């Protein structure tokens, strides 16, 4: 529906532009005639989401990976209905006796996708979902409603001396609630009982007002969610609970360190810089166009983190053999078979050896659709990287070829599945939005969902910073699909504040190549949007992008 709407609006806009004659934009909201844009801008008019919409071939790759990811959950689950571990999912393909509680959460949402898309019948998916929920309620070992991170897949008992995990439990509960909402009936009754049993307040440090990371039966609580990472779902779930609620202000009790990498936009960064930390909560909660009480746009923060990772891959091509297609730096089972907490700047503690996680770019689809799609297509061109459940875990470029991790990991196939579906249809976001406790939790955390978008927003430039490098514009129209770019100007100035900037002649394109004349100066762009409403074409106030880093001599 969104794609059809975008095409219709593009046709209407193109027709309207051909009848307009005025060459200067008028104040925001006034009816105007607009100068005919360049061919480059005309092409962008049919691409309302950050200047990009996938073609049919690209959508084919995405749906192939979506169905392959679903198959992982359908085929690897404990399908013995007489088993106490019915519905549990292996942590990874090579560890078939050990289940991951987070992977179970992803499996429940995979069942919603499978039923919706016809991969299995609705009845088959509902039966599996109801049995899995019953396993979680009756047999999966837990304490105070929190589950152990790893369980024996045969009977749901604690495995590998694992700890009670706050975030892994939260991931599971998200899937529980999604399945309950989608299937309804007995599934929803069981789902609500599981959610209501979680004592969220028990896992909060009463002194620091921060969630602990884990709890061991002998050693007690340890770790703290004291920096920005993937834990936001804890605050939403806890604040929305009607049985063991937490204070929504917990969302504002972690450190928000902000920096930028090179010329990319600033990021409130996680300790590891792993892309999954910027993706986890967004998989379930649609934060597009939303702000917290400090006016932080967390969706845009994840966009900026993905752009930083991609630029890091480009800048370190000589070191890692990476390129603009190899930027999925995220925690994964690397090519040596050992978990690596791979990440990228501006984090201060990241590690990186050039290992690229396939889900890292896939789960960034809603944030950087064009760059993610380009990388996914490139990954599918590597025969060794594609197997029975779609793209394998990771790969690493070497001087004489590529080394591939043969592993499949439940939580990473889940991340791929949910973010492909959200990008293509918003299906999971739509389900979660209908759950009253979660909407209430977001409100108690002072998340202003669906904040009015009166203009194109978050205009950013990304790319290199040397002569000959190409800069490219991104923008955000979420949650509106009737806003488009009509005019682009690139400007150059002698200061990082943008004062006394001059327009660069002939620079009305979506990209700009840095020249010798730009050395020791700063660049930014300014775009003018147009909107169609009630068949009236109006111009919006021009919006400026971030300002680039100073262009060096070399």
CSV table of N, CA and C in Angstrom, one decimal, residues 198-283:
chain,number,residue,atom,x,y,z
A,198,UNK,N,6.4,-11.2,35.1
A,198,UNK,CA,7.7,-10.7,35.2
A,198,UNK,C,7.8,-9.5,36.2
A,199,UNK,N,8.6,-9.7,37.2
A,199,UNK,CA,8.8,-8.7,38.2
A,199,UNK,C,9.9,-7.7,37.8
A,200,UNK,N,9.6,-6.8,36.9
A,200,UNK,CA,10.5,-5.9,36.3
A,200,UNK,C,11.3,-5.1,37.4
A,201,UNK,N,10.5,-4.7,38.4
A,201,UNK,CA,11.2,-3.8,39.5
A,201,UNK,C,12.2,-4.6,40.3
A,202,UNK,N,12.1,-5.9,40.3
A,202,UNK,CA,13.1,-6.8,41.0
A,202,UNK,C,14.5,-6.6,40.4
A,203,UNK,N,14.5,-6.4,39.1
A,203,UNK,CA,15.8,-6.4,38.4
A,203,UNK,C,16.4,-4.9,38.3
A,204,UNK,N,15.9,-4.0,39.1
A,204,UNK,CA,16.3,-2.6,39.1
A,204,UNK,C,17.2,-2.4,40.3
A,205,UNK,N,18.4,-1.8,40.2
A,205,UNK,CA,19.2,-1.4,41.3
A,205,UNK,C,18.6,-0.2,42.0
A,206,UNK,N,18.2,-0.3,43.2
A,206,UNK,CA,17.4,0.7,43.9
A,206,UNK,C,18.3,2.0,44.1
A,207,UNK,N,19.6,1.8,44.1
A,207,UNK,CA,20.5,3.0,44.3
A,207,UNK,C,20.7,3.8,43.0
A,208,UNK,N,21.1,3.1,42.0
A,208,UNK,CA,21.5,3.7,40.7
A,208,UNK,C,20.3,4.0,39.8
A,209,UNK,N,19.1,3.3,40.1
A,209,UNK,CA,17.9,3.4,39.3
A,209,UNK,C,18.2,2.9,37.9
A,210,UNK,N,19.0,1.9,37.8
A,210,UNK,CA,19.4,1.3,36.5
A,210,UNK,C,19.1,-0.2,36.5
A,211,UNK,N,18.7,-0.8,35.4
A,211,UNK,CA,18.5,-2.2,35.3
A,211,UNK,C,19.8,-3.0,35.4
A,212,UNK,N,19.8,-4.1,36.1
A,212,UNK,CA,21.0,-5.0,36.1
A,212,UNK,C,20.9,-5.7,34.8
A,213,UNK,N,22.1,-6.3,34.4
A,213,UNK,CA,22.2,-7.1,33.2
A,213,UNK,C,21.8,-8.5,33.4
A,214,UNK,N,22.2,-9.1,34.6
A,214,UNK,CA,22.0,-10.5,34.8
A,214,UNK,C,21.9,-10.8,36.3
A,215,UNK,N,21.4,-12.0,36.6
A,215,UNK,CA,21.4,-12.5,37.9
A,215,UNK,C,21.8,-14.0,38.0
A,216,UNK,N,22.7,-14.3,38.9
A,216,UNK,CA,23.1,-15.7,39.1
A,216,UNK,C,22.6,-16.2,40.4
A,217,UNK,N,22.1,-17.4,40.5
A,217,UNK,CA,21.5,-17.9,41.7
A,217,UNK,C,22.4,-17.9,42.9
A,218,UNK,N,23.7,-17.9,42.7
A,218,UNK,CA,24.6,-17.9,43.8
A,218,UNK,C,25.2,-16.5,44.1
A,219,UNK,N,25.6,-15.9,43.0
A,219,UNK,CA,26.3,-14.6,43.1
A,219,UNK,C,25.4,-13.4,43.1
A,220,UNK,N,24.2,-13.6,42.7
A,220,UNK,CA,23.3,-12.4,42.7
A,220,UNK,C,23.4,-11.6,41.4
A,221,UNK,N,23.0,-10.3,41.6
A,221,UNK,CA,22.9,-9.4,40.4
A,221,UNK,C,24.3,-9.0,40.0
A,222,UNK,N,24.5,-8.7,38.7
A,222,UNK,CA,25.7,-8.1,38.2
A,222,UNK,C,25.5,-7.4,36.9
A,223,UNK,N,26.4,-6.5,36.6
A,223,UNK,CA,26.3,-5.7,35.4
A,223,UNK,C,25.3,-4.6,35.5
A,224,UNK,N,25.3,-3.6,34.7
A,224,UNK,CA,24.4,-2.5,34.7
A,224,UNK,C,24.2,-2.0,33.3
A,225,UNK,N,22.9,-1.7,33.0
A,225,UNK,CA,22.6,-1.0,31.7
A,225,UNK,C,22.8,0.5,32.0
A,226,UNK,N,24.1,0.9,32.0
A,226,UNK,CA,24.4,2.3,32.4
A,226,UNK,C,24.8,3.2,31.2
A,227,UNK,N,24.8,2.6,30.0
A,227,UNK,CA,25.1,3.4,28.8
A,227,UNK,C,24.0,3.1,27.7
A,228,UNK,N,24.0,3.9,26.7
A,228,UNK,CA,23.0,3.6,25.6
A,228,UNK,C,23.5,2.3,24.9
A,229,UNK,N,22.5,1.5,24.7
A,229,UNK,CA,22.7,0.2,24.0
A,229,UNK,C,21.4,-0.3,23.5
A,230,UNK,N,21.2,-1.6,23.6
A,230,UNK,CA,19.9,-2.1,23.0
A,230,UNK,C,18.8,-2.4,24.0
A,231,UNK,N,19.0,-1.8,25.2
A,231,UNK,CA,18.1,-2.2,26.4
A,231,UNK,C,16.9,-1.3,26.5
A,232,UNK,N,16.6,-0.4,25.5
A,232,UNK,CA,15.4,0.5,25.7
A,232,UNK,C,14.1,-0.3,25.9
A,233,UNK,N,14.0,-1.4,25.3
A,233,UNK,CA,12.8,-2.2,25.5
A,233,UNK,C,12.5,-2.5,26.9
A,234,UNK,N,13.5,-2.6,27.8
A,234,UNK,CA,13.3,-2.9,29.2
A,234,UNK,C,12.5,-1.8,29.9
A,235,UNK,N,12.8,-0.6,29.5
A,235,UNK,CA,12.1,0.6,30.1
A,235,UNK,C,10.6,0.6,29.6
A,236,UNK,N,10.4,0.3,28.4
A,236,UNK,CA,9.0,0.3,27.8
A,236,UNK,C,8.1,-0.8,28.4
A,237,UNK,N,8.7,-2.0,28.5
A,237,UNK,CA,8.0,-3.2,29.0
A,237,UNK,C,7.8,-3.0,30.5
A,238,UNK,N,8.8,-2.5,31.2
A,238,UNK,CA,8.6,-2.3,32.7
A,238,UNK,C,7.6,-1.2,33.0
A,239,UNK,N,7.7,-0.1,32.3
A,239,UNK,CA,6.8,1.0,32.6
A,239,UNK,C,5.3,0.6,32.3
A,240,UNK,N,5.2,-0.2,31.3
A,240,UNK,CA,3.8,-0.6,30.9
A,240,UNK,C,3.2,-1.7,31.7
A,241,UNK,N,4.0,-2.4,32.5
A,241,UNK,CA,3.5,-3.5,33.3
A,241,UNK,C,2.4,-3.0,34.3
A,242,UNK,N,1.3,-3.8,34.4
A,242,UNK,CA,0.3,-3.5,35.4
A,242,UNK,C,0.4,-4.3,36.7
A,243,UNK,N,1.4,-5.2,36.7
A,243,UNK,CA,1.6,-6.0,37.9
A,243,UNK,C,2.9,-5.6,38.7
A,244,UNK,N,4.0,-5.4,38.0
A,244,UNK,CA,5.3,-5.0,38.6
A,244,UNK,C,5.9,-3.8,37.8
A,245,UNK,N,5.3,-2.7,37.8
A,245,UNK,CA,5.7,-1.6,37.0
A,245,UNK,C,7.0,-0.9,37.5
A,246,UNK,N,7.8,-0.4,36.6
A,246,UNK,CA,8.9,0.4,36.9
A,246,UNK,C,8.7,1.9,36.5
A,247,UNK,N,9.4,2.8,37.0
A,247,UNK,CA,9.3,4.2,36.7
A,247,UNK,C,9.8,4.5,35.3
A,248,UNK,N,9.0,5.2,34.5
A,248,UNK,CA,9.4,5.6,33.2
A,248,UNK,C,10.7,6.4,33.2
A,249,UNK,N,11.0,7.1,34.3
A,249,UNK,CA,12.2,7.9,34.4
A,249,UNK,C,13.5,7.1,34.3
A,250,UNK,N,13.4,5.7,34.5
A,250,UNK,CA,14.6,4.9,34.3
A,250,UNK,C,15.2,5.1,32.9
A,251,UNK,N,14.4,5.4,32.0
A,251,UNK,CA,14.9,5.6,30.6
A,251,UNK,C,15.9,6.7,30.5
A,252,UNK,N,15.9,7.6,31.5
A,252,UNK,CA,16.8,8.8,31.5
A,252,UNK,C,18.0,8.6,32.5
A,253,UNK,N,18.2,7.4,33.0
A,253,UNK,CA,19.2,7.2,34.0
A,253,UNK,C,20.5,6.5,33.5
A,254,UNK,N,20.6,6.4,32.2
A,254,UNK,CA,21.9,5.9,31.6
A,254,UNK,C,22.6,7.0,30.9
A,255,UNK,N,23.9,6.8,30.8
A,255,UNK,CA,24.8,7.8,30.2
A,255,UNK,C,24.6,7.9,28.7
A,256,UNK,N,24.6,9.1,28.2
A,256,UNK,CA,24.4,9.3,26.8
A,256,UNK,C,25.6,10.0,26.2
A,257,UNK,N,26.7,9.3,26.0
A,257,UNK,CA,27.9,9.8,25.4
A,257,UNK,C,27.7,10.0,23.9
A,258,UNK,N,28.1,11.2,23.4
A,258,UNK,CA,27.8,11.5,22.0
A,258,UNK,C,29.1,12.0,21.4
A,259,UNK,N,29.4,11.4,20.2
A,259,UNK,CA,30.6,11.8,19.4
A,259,UNK,C,30.2,11.5,17.9
A,260,UNK,N,31.1,12.0,17.0
A,260,UNK,CA,30.9,11.7,15.6
A,260,UNK,C,32.2,11.0,15.1
A,261,UNK,N,32.1,10.2,14.1
A,261,UNK,CA,33.2,9.6,13.4
A,261,UNK,C,33.4,10.4,12.1
A,262,UNK,N,34.6,11.0,11.9
A,262,UNK,CA,34.9,11.8,10.7
A,262,UNK,C,33.8,12.8,10.4
A,263,UNK,N,33.3,12.7,9.1
A,263,UNK,CA,32.3,13.6,8.7
A,263,UNK,C,30.9,13.1,8.8
A,264,UNK,N,30.7,11.9,9.4
A,264,UNK,CA,29.4,11.3,9.6
A,264,UNK,C,28.7,12.0,10.8
A,265,UNK,N,27.4,11.9,10.9
A,265,UNK,CA,26.6,12.7,11.9
A,265,UNK,C,26.9,12.1,13.3
A,266,UNK,N,26.7,12.9,14.3
A,266,UNK,CA,26.9,12.5,15.7
A,266,UNK,C,26.1,11.2,16.1
A,267,UNK,N,26.6,10.4,17.0
A,267,UNK,CA,26.0,9.2,17.5
A,267,UNK,C,26.0,9.2,19.0
A,268,UNK,N,24.9,8.9,19.7
A,268,UNK,CA,24.9,8.5,21.1
A,268,UNK,C,25.3,7.1,21.1
A,269,UNK,N,26.6,6.8,21.4
A,269,UNK,CA,27.2,5.5,21.0
A,269,UNK,C,27.1,4.5,22.2
A,270,UNK,N,27.1,3.2,21.8
A,270,UNK,CA,27.1,2.1,22.8
A,270,UNK,C,28.5,1.8,23.1
A,271,UNK,N,28.8,1.1,24.2
A,271,UNK,CA,30.2,0.7,24.6
A,271,UNK,C,30.9,0.0,23.5
A,272,UNK,N,30.3,-1.0,22.9
A,272,UNK,CA,30.9,-1.9,21.9
A,272,UNK,C,30.9,-1.4,20.5
A,273,UNK,N,29.9,-0.5,20.2
A,273,UNK,CA,29.8,0.0,18.8
A,273,UNK,C,29.2,-1.0,17.9
A,274,UNK,N,28.8,-2.2,18.4
A,274,UNK,CA,28.2,-3.2,17.6
A,274,UNK,C,26.9,-2.7,17.0
A,275,UNK,N,26.6,-3.0,15.8
A,275,UNK,CA,25.4,-2.5,15.2
A,275,UNK,C,24.1,-3.1,15.8
A,276,UNK,N,24.2,-4.3,16.4
A,276,UNK,CA,23.0,-4.8,17.0
A,276,UNK,C,22.5,-4.0,18.2
A,277,UNK,N,23.4,-3.3,18.8
A,277,UNK,CA,23.0,-2.5,20.0
A,277,UNK,C,22.1,-1.3,19.5
A,278,UNK,N,22.3,-0.9,18.3
A,278,UNK,CA,21.4,0.2,17.8
A,278,UNK,C,20.2,-0.3,17.1
A,279,UNK,N,20.0,-1.6,17.0
A,279,UNK,CA,18.9,-2.3,16.3
A,279,UNK,C,17.9,-2.9,17.2
A,280,UNK,N,18.3,-3.5,18.3
A,280,UNK,CA,17.5,-4.4,19.1
A,280,UNK,C,16.1,-3.9,19.4
A,281,UNK,N,16.0,-2.7,20.1
A,281,UNK,CA,14.7,-2.2,20.5
A,281,UNK,C,13.9,-1.7,19.4
A,282,UNK,N,14.5,-1.2,18.3
A,282,UNK,CA,13.8,-0.8,17.1
A,282,UNK,C,13.2,-1.9,16.4
A,283,UNK,N,13.6,-3.1,16.6
A,283,UNK,CA,13.0,-4.2,15.9
A,283,UNK,C,11.5,-4.4,16.3
